Each structure stands twice: as structure tokens, then as C-alpha cells.
Amino acid sequence: MMRLAFLYDKRLTQPELLNAFDGCIATTCPVTDCTVLLRWGNPEGPDNISQAVLNRKQPLKNSLDKEKVFDILKLNRIRRPRFVSPSPASPYPLVGKWNNLTSGNGREAVIQTYDKALVSGADFFVEHVNTVKKYNIYFFDLNSFWVTKKVAVKTNTPRNNITPSWVYEEIPLDLDRDTVKTCLLAQRAIYILGLDFGMVHAAIDTKGRPVILDITPVPVLPLKAINLFSGQVKKFTADITRQITDSGSLLDNRIVLGADPEFMLKDPKTGKIVYPSDFLSMDGPLGYDERSENRAGRLYPLAEVRPVPDQCPLNLVKKIKGILKQAVSLIPPDIEWLAGSLPFENYQIGGHIHFSNIGINCRLIRALDNYLAIPLMLMEDPGKSSKRRRQYGWLGSIRPKPHGGFEYRTPGSWLVSPEMAEGCLCLAKIVATEYRLLTRDYFSDIELQKAFYQSKKYYFYDIFNEIWEDLKKTQLFSKYSTYLNPIADLINRGGHWDETCDIRKSWNLLPPP
């Protein structure tokens, strides 16, 4: 029987919302047993009394603390109003904000002068962002199920007394390019806070860039949005219940993997970059990435391997090696090939992994961050890895693909050797297939987010042992254990891959002497 518990804070809950969850366990007191626990602004009691939790205890606490929300967004380089310490020379107006755990929307006020800032009593201040468009984007499980845009409404009064008022009007998710890119940034923002649902208040600034203005885990929902939200929650609970009772193996989940790992070329005599666009075309199984070094689009520094997707990670590696063999005949033999995180200063490269036949959801992306990104970070050169993550390789970095799948963009380029390629792709297959069993989330702790970005590996060695034990309990681990052993061996001895070496050597592609 489906058992959904709606644990709410009555100060934050609309009567209409309670009505929508009629028939569920609706309570303001900690729950002792249920299939799915939904926390509507109430962080009381433990999380481990259910099979799944929507808005877990610690992420919910973080999200109810407005200053911490902005700290987390800043750490993850998500565009948002910057913190300001008011002074007479500050650029007014500012926005004063109050941390208020009893109000999911928080409180804020526009502060016009330094004197007003001194007496405002605000807990912190951020810059006032000039915007041209504003949105409210409502999420459930990384799906933006309701989007509204701020529009002006003029009253029917004499011309000289016309006063614009504002309403938020429902719009399609794909209304225009601004809406799409704002929704994508909002999706990343709500994910990085660890929330399964909530509302993101976002905007387009005067430079045409999306910016996050606020996030709340307990939004005020219009009636239509309440019905959409409750419907998705009940469907989620039914899916969890079915997974518990279904005796079928997770191995029946035929997830398809793809990849587009990058590498760079180096002249060993000068130590300078050699541009693959001099030898390769942009498209095809072997090409160069569309990021050019200058606006004229003449110099393309990143080579890219694009194998045909496959259900088997080992077959995918074989396809990658076949493409690299083709590259031998196209690239001059005296040029070195480099992979990893940062082959050259200011040139970050990645090992993006594509997933098809599986939908994007919070638990899957969290599993990838914890059970795939942490081991990969522990194998990277820490100095280069930390520099790469100033621009690329953030937690939860995904991109939807036209075929309906998505690419996971957090890893560096694991092309350093076939052993690393096999291990990383086998690990990706396990995590994607069995993510429902891989429930740890270390990144609810902002200090561990910082440690990840700074590649402070000593924070993660004990964590690695925990997640490796979880992985060993999955059905697929034994199938791929031979290919996973090099990962564990390298991490357990505190080593890292060498991204200064020519990868042709490890792939046995060097020309004869």
C-alpha cells in the first residue's frame, strides 16, 4: 500500500495544499514509518524512516537559511546577487535580507541609503540587480512543472494617473531562449541546494544573463500548480512503492552509455599547443570541440572522441580505441597527446559521459556526484583538478541532449589510459543502473563541497571506503570488478593519474621507433 507522509509546518502551509494531500499521512510531528516522506518546511525527526525523502532534513535547513543559500550559490559559481557590506561608498540601492525560518519566502527590502542600511536590521545585504525579465520556476525532481513570468498590467484610469501593477503569468517552458537558459540555471541552483522540490525566483539581467534572485523550499502555489505538484508527488510515491514490490532485477534496465572525452596536442620541442583544427574536421567520430580560442573562430584547441553509444561500457572503450587509432594517421607523429584535467594552463578539458534510456532525476544526479565524481576526483592531479573546477566540472553539471538523454559534465578527461577509461565507464554504468540503492549524499555539507572543488583529497579517503562498500553490494559490481580494481588501487595508495604523459603510450598507439 502506498504510504506518503506529508510532514509540514503549519505556518508555511496553504489549506489548499493540505487538501491536495488528503488521504496521506499529514502531520506536523515527526513520522515513525512511511514509504515516502515529504518535508514541507518541517525539518523535525530523522530521514531514515522511509524509502525516499523529498527535501531531506539538512538540505531543507540549509535552504531555510537565506544567507547559507547565497553562500552555496556563490561557492558553485551560480550567478546571483553578490554579498555587500554596506558603507557610505556602496552602490545603492542594496537589498537587505532577513533569515526567517518561519517564512519560506523570507523577507527582503530595497535599501536606498547607508543610513537606512544601518537601521534596517537586515541579517545581510546583496547587490540590487537590474533586470529586464523575471520568472518564478517551480520544480519537482529536477522537472520544471510550472513557470511564470512577470508582466505589467495597466489600470484603466486617466492617462496621467496610469500606474503599472504586476502579475506573474504562466508561460511555456520553451517560450524563448531567455526562458530556456533561465530554467537550466534554476535547475542547477535547486539541485546544488539538495532540494527535490521548490521554487526559484530568477531573472534576466540587463546584459542578457540569467541570474538567481532567491530560492524557497516552501513556495506559495497557485491552485493549478498545487494540483500538478501533488500529482507528481503521488506518482513518485507509486513508483517507489512499485520498485519495492517488484522482484525484477535492476539489470533489466538497459541504459545506454555514450561519451565525448577531450584531449589536447602538444609540440614536445616548444611545449606549445598544437591545434587539432589543423588536422581534423569539427564533426564526426574524431573532431574538435566547438570552443574556439578567439572570436574569429580560427583556433580550436580541444580534440574530441565521439564513439557510437553502447549498452556495454567495455564495448564503448573498444570504440574509443578504434577512433584513436584513426587519429594516428591524421595527426603528425611528432605531436604528443595529453588528457586529464588541465593539460595546459587555462585549458580545462572534460570526460563527459552520456546516458540514454534513463530520465534525469535528483537521486540519479546525486548518485553520480557521490559515487562517480568523488572517485574520479581522487584519481586526478589535485593541483590541476582544482584549477579546472574554477570554470568546469562543477557538481551536478548536466546538459539535456536532443535524443532525450543527458550528458554528465563533472568528470575530467579519463582518456589518460584504457584502464582508466574502462574503470570510469564501468563505474558510470553501475551508478546509473543501480542509483536507487546508492543513497549517500556527502554534499549536503557545504564544507565538503568546498573540499571537492579544492581537491582536498584527505577529506574523502574515508568517504571513498564507504561508497566503495556500497558499490560492492550492487548486482553489477561483480560483473565489472576486474575493471574497477585499478581505480581502487590508485586511490588506496594515494596516487593520481599522470596527465603529463603522451596518452598514445598507454593506448599502445606510438609509432615504431
Short mmCIF file of C-alpha atoms in Angstrom, two decimals:
data_model
loop_
_atom_site.label_atom_id
_atom_site.label_comp_id
_atom_site.label_asym_id
_atom_site.label_seq_id
_atom_site.Cartn_x
_atom_site.Cartn_y
_atom_site.Cartn_z
CA MET A 1 0.00 0.00 0.00
CA MET A 2 1.27 3.48 -0.88
CA ARG A 3 2.22 5.38 2.29
CA LEU A 4 3.08 9.03 1.72
CA ALA A 5 3.74 11.18 4.77
CA PHE A 6 3.26 14.94 4.39
CA LEU A 7 5.28 16.48 7.25
CA TYR A 8 4.50 20.18 7.29
CA ASP A 9 4.97 23.40 9.21
CA LYS A 10 1.51 24.86 9.63
CA ARG A 11 2.90 28.42 9.47
CA LEU A 12 4.10 27.75 5.92
CA THR A 13 1.31 25.61 4.51
CA GLN A 14 -1.70 26.68 2.47
CA PRO A 15 -5.02 24.98 3.31
CA GLU A 16 -5.39 24.14 -0.39
CA LEU A 17 -2.11 22.23 -0.25
CA LEU A 18 -3.28 20.15 2.70
CA ASN A 19 -6.49 19.39 0.84
CA ALA A 20 -4.49 18.17 -2.15
CA PHE A 21 -2.75 15.62 0.09
CA ASP A 22 -5.92 14.41 1.74
CA GLY A 23 -5.65 10.66 2.29
CA CYS A 24 -1.94 10.79 3.02
CA ILE A 25 -0.34 10.92 6.46
CA ALA A 26 -0.49 14.67 7.07
CA THR A 27 1.20 15.73 10.31
CA THR A 28 3.29 18.41 11.99
CA CYS A 29 5.03 15.84 14.21
CA PRO A 30 7.98 13.59 13.28
CA VAL A 31 6.94 10.46 11.39
CA THR A 32 7.93 6.96 12.50
CA ASP A 33 7.30 4.93 9.36
CA CYS A 34 6.31 5.58 5.74
CA THR A 35 7.30 4.80 2.16
CA VAL A 36 7.97 8.40 1.12
CA LEU A 37 8.50 11.31 3.48
CA LEU A 38 7.76 14.79 2.09
CA ARG A 39 9.08 17.64 4.22
CA TRP A 40 7.12 20.84 3.64
CA GLY A 41 9.28 23.26 5.61
CA ASN A 42 9.46 20.91 8.62
CA PRO A 43 12.95 19.51 9.39
CA GLU A 44 11.92 17.63 12.52
CA GLY A 45 12.66 13.93 13.02
CA PRO A 46 15.01 11.61 11.13
CA ASP A 47 15.13 10.89 7.41
CA ASN A 48 15.88 7.17 7.69
CA ILE A 49 12.31 6.09 8.43
CA SER A 50 11.33 5.94 4.76
CA GLN A 51 12.47 4.55 1.42
CA ALA A 52 12.77 8.05 -0.05
CA VAL A 53 12.68 11.59 1.31
CA LEU A 54 11.60 14.65 -0.62
CA ASN A 55 13.54 17.66 0.69
CA ARG A 56 15.79 15.92 3.18
CA LYS A 57 16.47 17.33 6.63
CA GLN A 58 19.87 19.01 6.13
CA PRO A 59 19.24 20.46 2.66
CA LEU A 60 15.92 21.82 3.94
CA LYS A 61 17.67 23.51 6.89
CA ASN A 62 20.27 24.96 4.53
CA SER A 63 17.56 26.30 2.22
CA LEU A 64 15.59 27.95 5.02
CA ASP A 65 18.73 29.91 5.91
CA LYS A 66 18.81 32.61 3.23
CA GLU A 67 22.42 33.59 3.88
CA LYS A 68 23.54 29.99 3.51
CA VAL A 69 21.59 29.75 0.23
CA PHE A 70 23.63 32.61 -1.19
CA ASP A 71 26.84 31.11 0.22
CA ILE A 72 26.17 27.82 -1.58
CA LEU A 73 25.28 29.54 -4.84
CA LYS A 74 28.48 31.61 -4.62
CA LEU A 75 30.61 28.54 -3.95
CA ASN A 76 29.15 26.82 -7.01
CA ARG A 77 29.65 29.89 -9.22
CA ILE A 78 25.96 30.24 -9.91
CA ARG A 79 25.16 33.82 -10.90
CA ARG A 80 23.29 35.56 -8.09
CA PRO A 81 23.37 38.98 -6.38
CA ARG A 82 26.74 39.43 -4.68
CA PHE A 83 27.11 39.99 -0.95
CA VAL A 84 27.70 43.63 0.02
CA SER A 85 28.90 45.09 3.32
CA PRO A 86 27.16 48.47 3.39
CA SER A 87 29.32 51.57 3.56
CA PRO A 88 28.78 55.20 2.51
CA ALA A 89 30.53 54.34 -0.78
CA SER A 90 28.41 51.25 -1.56
CA PRO A 91 26.42 51.32 -4.82
CA TYR A 92 22.87 51.97 -3.63
CA PRO A 93 20.22 50.70 -3.76
CA LEU A 94 21.06 47.45 -1.99
CA VAL A 95 18.74 44.62 -0.99
CA GLY A 96 18.58 43.82 2.72
CA LYS A 97 17.59 40.26 3.58
CA TRP A 98 16.40 38.61 6.77
CA ASN A 99 16.84 34.98 7.77
CA ASN A 100 13.46 33.82 8.95
CA LEU A 101 12.84 30.12 9.44
CA THR A 102 9.10 30.64 9.80
CA SER A 103 8.71 32.17 6.36
CA GLY A 104 9.69 30.11 3.35
CA ASN A 105 9.79 33.23 1.18
CA GLY A 106 11.97 35.09 3.68
CA ARG A 107 11.91 38.85 3.89
CA GLU A 108 13.76 41.49 1.95
CA ALA A 109 13.71 45.23 1.39
CA VAL A 110 15.32 47.64 -1.03
CA ILE A 111 17.72 49.88 0.90
CA GLN A 112 18.31 53.26 -0.71
CA THR A 113 20.94 54.84 1.58
CA TYR A 114 23.69 53.98 4.04
CA ASP A 115 21.68 55.48 6.92
CA LYS A 116 18.75 53.22 6.04
CA ALA A 117 21.10 50.21 5.96
CA LEU A 118 22.36 51.00 9.46
CA VAL A 119 18.87 50.94 10.97
CA SER A 120 17.32 48.25 8.75
CA GLY A 121 18.19 45.32 11.00
CA ALA A 122 18.80 43.13 7.94
CA ASP A 123 20.82 39.97 8.53
CA PHE A 124 22.82 40.51 5.33
CA PHE A 125 22.86 42.59 2.19
CA VAL A 126 23.24 41.82 -1.51
CA GLU A 127 23.55 43.99 -4.58
CA HIS A 128 20.43 45.19 -6.35
CA VAL A 129 20.33 43.56 -9.79
CA ASN A 130 18.78 45.48 -12.65
CA THR A 131 16.63 43.05 -14.61
CA VAL A 132 14.63 43.02 -17.82
CA LYS A 133 12.66 39.81 -17.17
CA LYS A 134 11.69 37.96 -14.00
CA TYR A 135 10.45 34.39 -13.54
CA ASN A 136 9.14 32.05 -10.87
CA ILE A 137 10.14 28.49 -11.75
CA TYR A 138 8.62 25.60 -9.79
CA PHE A 139 10.48 22.29 -9.68
CA PHE A 140 9.79 18.73 -8.70
CA ASP A 141 12.59 16.17 -9.06
CA LEU A 142 14.52 18.46 -11.45
CA ASN A 143 11.44 18.87 -13.66
CA SER A 144 10.22 22.46 -14.05
CA PHE A 145 6.49 21.76 -13.95
CA TRP A 146 5.25 25.36 -13.73
CA VAL A 147 6.86 28.58 -14.97
CA THR A 148 5.50 32.10 -14.64
CA LYS A 149 6.85 35.40 -15.93
CA LYS A 150 6.36 38.88 -14.50
CA VAL A 151 4.26 41.09 -16.80
CA ALA A 152 2.95 44.62 -16.39
CA VAL A 153 -0.77 45.30 -16.14
CA LYS A 154 -2.03 48.87 -16.52
CA THR A 155 -5.11 50.11 -14.74
CA ASN A 156 -7.97 51.68 -16.67
CA THR A 157 -7.54 55.22 -15.32
CA PRO A 158 -6.83 58.62 -16.93
CA ARG A 159 -3.51 58.70 -18.77
CA ASN A 160 -1.70 60.88 -16.26
CA ASN A 161 -2.65 58.50 -13.44
CA ILE A 162 -1.75 55.23 -15.12
CA THR A 163 0.03 53.09 -12.54
CA PRO A 164 1.53 49.82 -13.68
CA SER A 165 0.88 46.82 -11.48
CA TRP A 166 2.45 43.42 -11.91
CA VAL A 167 1.30 39.84 -12.15
CA TYR A 168 3.08 36.56 -12.80
CA GLU A 169 1.61 34.89 -15.85
CA GLU A 170 2.02 31.23 -16.81
CA ILE A 171 4.31 30.69 -19.82
CA PRO A 172 5.60 27.63 -21.74
CA LEU A 173 8.97 26.21 -20.66
CA ASP A 174 10.35 26.81 -24.13
CA LEU A 175 8.79 30.24 -24.71
CA ASP A 176 12.10 31.70 -25.89
CA ARG A 177 15.86 31.37 -25.45
CA ASP A 178 15.86 33.50 -22.27
CA THR A 179 13.27 31.23 -20.65
CA VAL A 180 15.20 28.07 -21.55
CA LYS A 181 18.56 29.29 -20.26
CA THR A 182 16.99 30.69 -17.08
CA CYS A 183 15.25 27.36 -16.39
CA LEU A 184 18.54 25.49 -16.88
CA LEU A 185 20.36 27.72 -14.38
CA ALA A 186 17.45 27.43 -11.96
CA GLN A 187 17.56 23.63 -12.27
CA ARG A 188 21.23 23.60 -11.33
CA ALA A 189 20.64 26.01 -8.44
CA ILE A 190 17.87 23.99 -6.83
CA TYR A 191 19.85 20.78 -7.31
CA ILE A 192 23.01 22.13 -5.69
CA LEU A 193 20.98 23.03 -2.59
CA GLY A 194 19.96 19.38 -2.35
CA LEU A 195 16.27 20.14 -2.84
CA ASP A 196 13.84 17.76 -4.53
CA PHE A 197 11.23 20.48 -4.97
CA GLY A 198 10.87 24.21 -4.52
CA MET A 199 10.58 27.50 -6.34
CA VAL A 200 13.39 29.51 -7.90
CA HIS A 201 12.95 33.25 -8.37
CA ALA A 202 15.18 34.11 -11.33
CA ALA A 203 15.71 36.85 -13.87
CA ILE A 204 17.47 38.02 -16.99
CA ASP A 205 19.77 40.95 -16.19
CA THR A 206 20.46 43.94 -18.42
CA LYS A 207 23.38 42.06 -20.03
CA GLY A 208 21.09 39.23 -21.09
CA ARG A 209 22.41 36.79 -18.47
CA PRO A 210 20.26 34.55 -16.24
CA VAL A 211 20.61 35.24 -12.52
CA ILE A 212 19.15 33.55 -9.44
CA LEU A 213 17.44 36.03 -7.09
CA ASP A 214 16.04 33.65 -4.47
CA ILE A 215 15.09 30.03 -3.76
CA THR A 216 12.45 28.69 -1.40
CA PRO A 217 11.56 25.09 -0.47
CA VAL A 218 8.05 26.17 0.61
CA PRO A 219 6.57 28.35 -2.13
CA VAL A 220 3.07 29.73 -2.26
CA LEU A 221 1.48 27.69 -5.04
CA PRO A 222 -1.36 28.74 -7.35
CA LEU A 223 -4.21 26.21 -7.42
CA LYS A 224 -3.18 24.72 -10.78
CA ALA A 225 0.39 24.35 -9.56
CA ILE A 226 -0.86 22.62 -6.39
CA ASN A 227 -2.66 20.03 -8.50
CA LEU A 228 0.39 19.49 -10.72
CA PHE A 229 2.69 19.24 -7.70
CA SER A 230 0.52 16.80 -5.74
CA GLY A 231 0.05 14.67 -8.85
CA GLN A 232 3.80 14.38 -9.38
CA VAL A 233 4.41 13.57 -5.71
CA LYS A 234 1.81 10.79 -5.77
CA LYS A 235 3.25 9.38 -9.00
CA PHE A 236 6.73 9.45 -7.42
CA THR A 237 5.40 7.59 -4.37
CA ALA A 238 3.69 4.99 -6.57
CA ASP A 239 6.98 4.46 -8.47
CA ILE A 240 8.88 3.95 -5.20
CA THR A 241 6.24 1.50 -3.99
CA ARG A 242 6.43 -0.43 -7.26
CA GLN A 243 10.22 -0.64 -7.04
CA ILE A 244 9.96 -2.10 -3.55
CA THR A 245 7.46 -4.78 -4.55
CA ASP A 246 8.91 -5.53 -8.00
CA SER A 247 11.01 -8.67 -7.92
CA GLY A 248 12.57 -7.88 -11.29
CA SER A 249 16.30 -7.24 -11.43
CA LEU A 250 17.73 -3.79 -11.97
CA LEU A 251 19.91 -5.49 -14.56
CA ASP A 252 16.92 -5.32 -16.90
CA ASN A 253 17.43 -1.57 -17.09
CA ARG A 254 19.14 -1.27 -20.48
CA ILE A 255 20.91 2.04 -20.02
CA VAL A 256 22.98 3.18 -22.99
CA LEU A 257 26.29 4.99 -22.45
CA GLY A 258 27.97 7.48 -24.72
CA ALA A 259 30.90 9.83 -24.26
CA ASP A 260 32.87 12.68 -25.81
CA PRO A 261 36.18 12.77 -23.88
CA GLU A 262 38.63 15.51 -24.87
CA PHE A 263 42.38 15.63 -25.33
CA MET A 264 44.95 18.21 -26.42
CA LEU A 265 48.02 18.22 -28.64
CA LYS A 266 51.50 19.43 -27.68
CA ASP A 267 54.68 20.16 -29.60
CA PRO A 268 57.34 18.47 -27.43
CA LYS A 269 60.10 20.74 -28.79
CA THR A 270 58.42 24.04 -27.94
CA GLY A 271 55.98 22.88 -25.26
CA LYS A 272 53.22 24.83 -27.01
CA ILE A 273 49.72 23.87 -28.05
CA VAL A 274 49.16 22.32 -31.45
CA TYR A 275 45.64 22.94 -32.72
CA PRO A 276 43.68 19.84 -33.78
CA SER A 277 41.65 22.00 -36.15
CA ASP A 278 44.79 21.99 -38.34
CA PHE A 279 44.34 18.24 -38.94
CA LEU A 280 40.75 17.26 -38.07
CA SER A 281 37.26 18.30 -39.10
CA MET A 282 34.81 19.60 -36.50
CA ASP A 283 32.24 16.83 -36.92
CA GLY A 284 32.40 13.06 -36.94
CA PRO A 285 33.72 10.38 -34.55
CA LEU A 286 37.02 12.26 -34.26
CA GLY A 287 36.86 16.03 -34.35
CA TYR A 288 37.49 19.19 -32.41
CA ASP A 289 35.32 20.90 -29.84
CA GLU A 290 33.40 23.98 -30.97
CA ARG A 291 35.04 26.20 -28.33
CA SER A 292 37.48 28.39 -30.23
CA GLU A 293 40.41 30.28 -28.75
CA ASN A 294 39.31 33.57 -30.28
CA ARG A 295 36.10 35.12 -31.51
CA ALA A 296 37.18 34.76 -35.12
CA GLY A 297 36.77 31.01 -34.70
CA ARG A 298 40.08 30.06 -36.28
CA LEU A 299 41.89 28.20 -33.48
CA TYR A 300 40.26 25.18 -31.83
CA PRO A 301 42.44 23.71 -29.07
CA LEU A 302 40.41 20.66 -27.95
CA ALA A 303 40.25 17.36 -29.81
CA GLU A 304 37.22 15.18 -29.07
CA VAL A 305 36.42 11.48 -29.43
CA ARG A 306 32.76 10.62 -30.14
CA PRO A 307 32.09 6.87 -30.17
CA VAL A 308 28.72 5.42 -31.11
CA PRO A 309 26.81 4.81 -27.83
CA ASP A 310 26.63 1.29 -26.43
CA GLN A 311 24.94 -0.55 -23.58
CA CYS A 312 28.28 -2.14 -22.65
CA PRO A 313 30.96 0.20 -21.22
CA LEU A 314 33.73 -2.16 -22.39
CA ASN A 315 32.45 -2.05 -25.97
CA LEU A 316 32.42 1.73 -25.70
CA VAL A 317 36.11 1.71 -24.76
CA LYS A 318 36.87 -0.53 -27.75
CA LYS A 319 35.14 2.00 -29.99
CA ILE A 320 37.16 4.81 -28.42
CA LYS A 321 40.40 2.95 -29.11
CA GLY A 322 39.33 2.40 -32.72
CA ILE A 323 38.78 6.12 -33.15
CA LEU A 324 42.14 6.93 -31.53
CA LYS A 325 43.80 4.55 -34.00
CA GLN A 326 42.29 6.59 -36.82
CA ALA A 327 43.74 9.73 -35.25
CA VAL A 328 47.24 8.28 -35.57
CA SER A 329 47.05 8.59 -39.35
CA LEU A 330 45.70 12.16 -39.20
CA ILE A 331 47.92 13.81 -36.58
CA PRO A 332 51.68 14.16 -37.23
CA PRO A 333 53.66 11.52 -35.31
CA ASP A 334 55.92 14.03 -33.54
CA ILE A 335 52.95 15.60 -31.70
CA GLU A 336 52.11 14.45 -28.15
CA TRP A 337 48.54 13.79 -26.98
CA LEU A 338 47.52 14.86 -23.47
CA ALA A 339 44.41 14.16 -21.37
CA GLY A 340 43.37 14.66 -17.73
CA SER A 341 42.10 17.92 -16.24
CA LEU A 342 44.37 20.76 -17.33
CA PRO A 343 47.00 19.78 -19.92
CA PHE A 344 47.86 23.47 -20.42
CA GLU A 345 47.32 26.41 -18.08
CA ASN A 346 43.82 27.85 -18.57
CA TYR A 347 42.75 24.96 -20.82
CA GLN A 348 40.25 22.80 -18.92
CA ILE A 349 39.16 19.54 -20.54
CA GLY A 350 36.48 17.01 -19.66
CA GLY A 351 35.40 13.44 -19.98
CA HIS A 352 31.67 13.93 -20.46
CA ILE A 353 29.59 10.77 -20.14
CA HIS A 354 26.22 10.47 -21.90
CA PHE A 355 23.23 8.49 -20.59
CA SER A 356 20.20 7.36 -22.59
CA ASN A 357 17.12 5.27 -21.73
CA ILE A 358 17.01 6.92 -18.31
CA GLY A 359 15.40 10.16 -17.19
CA ILE A 360 17.03 12.97 -15.26
CA ASN A 361 16.10 12.96 -11.59
CA CYS A 362 17.57 14.17 -8.31
CA ARG A 363 18.57 10.79 -6.91
CA LEU A 364 20.40 9.79 -10.11
CA ILE A 365 22.44 13.01 -10.32
CA ARG A 366 23.27 12.84 -6.59
CA ALA A 367 24.47 9.27 -7.04
CA LEU A 368 26.68 10.33 -9.96
CA ASP A 369 28.15 13.16 -7.87
CA ASN A 370 28.84 10.94 -4.86
CA TYR A 371 29.67 7.55 -6.36
CA LEU A 372 31.34 8.61 -9.63
CA ALA A 373 32.66 12.16 -9.24
CA ILE A 374 34.33 11.54 -5.88
CA PRO A 375 36.42 8.54 -7.06
CA LEU A 376 37.35 10.39 -10.26
CA MET A 377 38.43 13.47 -8.29
CA LEU A 378 40.59 11.23 -6.09
CA MET A 379 42.41 9.96 -9.20
CA GLU A 380 43.10 13.40 -10.66
CA ASP A 381 46.18 15.55 -10.17
CA PRO A 382 44.92 17.73 -7.26
CA GLY A 383 46.59 20.95 -8.39
CA LYS A 384 45.25 20.71 -11.91
CA SER A 385 41.86 19.39 -10.82
CA SER A 386 41.24 22.34 -8.50
CA LYS A 387 42.18 24.81 -11.24
CA ARG A 388 39.89 23.08 -13.73
CA ARG A 389 36.94 23.33 -11.36
CA ARG A 390 37.16 27.10 -11.21
CA GLN A 391 35.48 27.03 -14.63
CA TYR A 392 34.28 23.48 -15.39
CA GLY A 393 33.47 20.24 -13.64
CA TRP A 394 31.02 21.55 -11.06
CA LEU A 395 28.83 19.21 -9.05
CA GLY A 396 25.58 18.33 -10.76
CA SER A 397 26.78 19.62 -14.12
CA ILE A 398 24.43 18.11 -16.69
CA ARG A 399 23.17 19.05 -20.13
CA PRO A 400 19.99 17.62 -21.70
CA LYS A 401 20.55 16.18 -25.17
CA PRO A 402 18.20 16.31 -28.18
CA HIS A 403 17.85 12.49 -28.20
CA GLY A 404 16.18 12.65 -24.79
CA GLY A 405 19.13 11.61 -22.64
CA PHE A 406 21.70 13.83 -20.96
CA GLU A 407 25.43 14.25 -20.55
CA TYR A 408 27.17 14.36 -17.18
CA ARG A 409 29.87 17.01 -17.40
CA THR A 410 31.58 16.87 -13.99
CA PRO A 411 34.48 14.41 -14.73
CA GLY A 412 37.87 15.34 -16.15
CA SER A 413 39.16 13.51 -19.20
CA TRP A 414 39.74 9.88 -18.26
CA LEU A 415 41.43 9.22 -21.66
CA VAL A 416 44.75 9.06 -19.79
CA SER A 417 44.76 5.27 -20.23
CA PRO A 418 42.47 2.45 -21.38
CA GLU A 419 42.40 1.13 -17.80
CA MET A 420 41.09 4.46 -16.50
CA ALA A 421 38.58 4.66 -19.36
CA GLU A 422 37.30 1.14 -18.63
CA GLY A 423 37.09 1.75 -14.89
CA CYS A 424 35.31 5.10 -15.19
CA LEU A 425 32.75 3.92 -17.73
CA CYS A 426 32.05 0.68 -15.85
CA LEU A 427 31.54 2.73 -12.69
CA ALA A 428 29.20 5.08 -14.57
CA LYS A 429 27.17 2.08 -15.78
CA ILE A 430 26.82 0.70 -12.25
CA VAL A 431 25.80 4.03 -10.71
CA ALA A 432 23.24 4.83 -13.40
CA THR A 433 21.72 1.35 -13.28
CA GLU A 434 21.57 0.96 -9.51
CA TYR A 435 21.38 4.53 -8.26
CA ARG A 436 18.25 3.76 -6.20
CA LEU A 437 20.45 1.74 -3.84
CA LEU A 438 23.24 4.36 -3.71
CA THR A 439 21.76 6.91 -1.36
CA ARG A 440 24.67 8.64 0.38
CA ASP A 441 24.95 12.38 -0.16
CA TYR A 442 28.04 13.98 1.31
CA PHE A 443 27.50 17.27 -0.48
CA SER A 444 24.68 18.38 1.81
CA ASP A 445 27.69 19.61 3.81
CA ILE A 446 28.96 22.87 2.30
CA GLU A 447 32.45 22.16 3.67
CA LEU A 448 32.64 19.00 1.57
CA GLN A 449 31.52 20.95 -1.48
CA LYS A 450 34.43 23.31 -0.86
CA ALA A 451 36.83 20.41 -0.34
CA PHE A 452 35.72 18.83 -3.63
CA TYR A 453 36.30 22.00 -5.63
CA GLN A 454 39.70 22.50 -3.99
CA SER A 455 40.63 18.81 -4.47
CA LYS A 456 41.41 18.38 -0.79
CA LYS A 457 41.60 14.63 -1.08
CA TYR A 458 42.20 13.90 2.60
CA TYR A 459 38.57 14.84 3.25
CA PHE A 460 37.44 11.99 1.01
CA TYR A 461 39.60 8.91 1.60
CA ASP A 462 37.39 7.55 4.41
CA ILE A 463 34.34 8.53 2.38
CA PHE A 464 35.72 6.55 -0.57
CA ASN A 465 35.85 3.39 1.55
CA GLU A 466 32.18 3.88 2.49
CA ILE A 467 30.96 4.43 -1.06
CA TRP A 468 33.09 1.54 -2.37
CA GLU A 469 31.44 -0.80 0.13
CA ASP A 470 28.03 0.41 -1.10
CA LEU A 471 29.07 -0.24 -4.70
CA LYS A 472 30.22 -3.77 -3.85
CA LYS A 473 26.67 -4.57 -2.69
CA THR A 474 25.17 -3.80 -6.08
CA GLN A 475 24.29 -6.54 -8.57
CA LEU A 476 26.57 -5.19 -11.29
CA PHE A 477 29.75 -4.74 -9.25
CA SER A 478 30.94 -8.33 -9.59
CA LYS A 479 30.45 -8.20 -13.36
CA TYR A 480 32.86 -5.29 -13.71
CA SER A 481 35.08 -5.73 -10.62
CA THR A 482 38.18 -6.61 -12.69
CA TYR A 483 37.95 -3.24 -14.43
CA LEU A 484 37.21 -1.34 -11.22
CA ASN A 485 40.22 -2.65 -9.31
CA PRO A 486 42.67 -0.15 -10.91
CA ILE A 487 40.51 2.70 -9.57
CA ALA A 488 40.56 1.37 -6.01
CA ASP A 489 44.28 0.52 -6.20
CA LEU A 490 45.27 4.00 -7.37
CA ILE A 491 43.13 5.74 -4.74
CA ASN A 492 44.16 3.46 -1.87
CA ARG A 493 47.83 4.16 -2.45
CA GLY A 494 47.13 7.91 -2.59
CA GLY A 495 48.27 8.25 -6.19
CA HIS A 496 46.85 10.05 -9.19
CA TRP A 497 46.97 9.66 -12.93
CA ASP A 498 49.81 11.32 -14.83
CA GLU A 499 48.39 13.80 -17.31
CA THR A 500 51.81 14.97 -18.49
CA CYS A 501 52.45 11.73 -20.38
CA ASP A 502 51.59 11.11 -24.01
CA ILE A 503 48.41 9.01 -23.94
CA ARG A 504 49.49 7.24 -27.12
CA LYS A 505 51.90 5.27 -24.94
CA SER A 506 49.21 3.94 -22.57
CA TRP A 507 46.88 3.18 -25.51
CA ASN A 508 49.74 1.44 -27.37
CA LEU A 509 49.48 3.83 -30.31
CA LEU A 510 53.03 5.20 -30.51
CA PRO A 511 54.70 4.86 -33.93
CA PRO A 512 57.57 2.36 -34.08
CA PRO A 513 60.99 3.89 -33.32
#
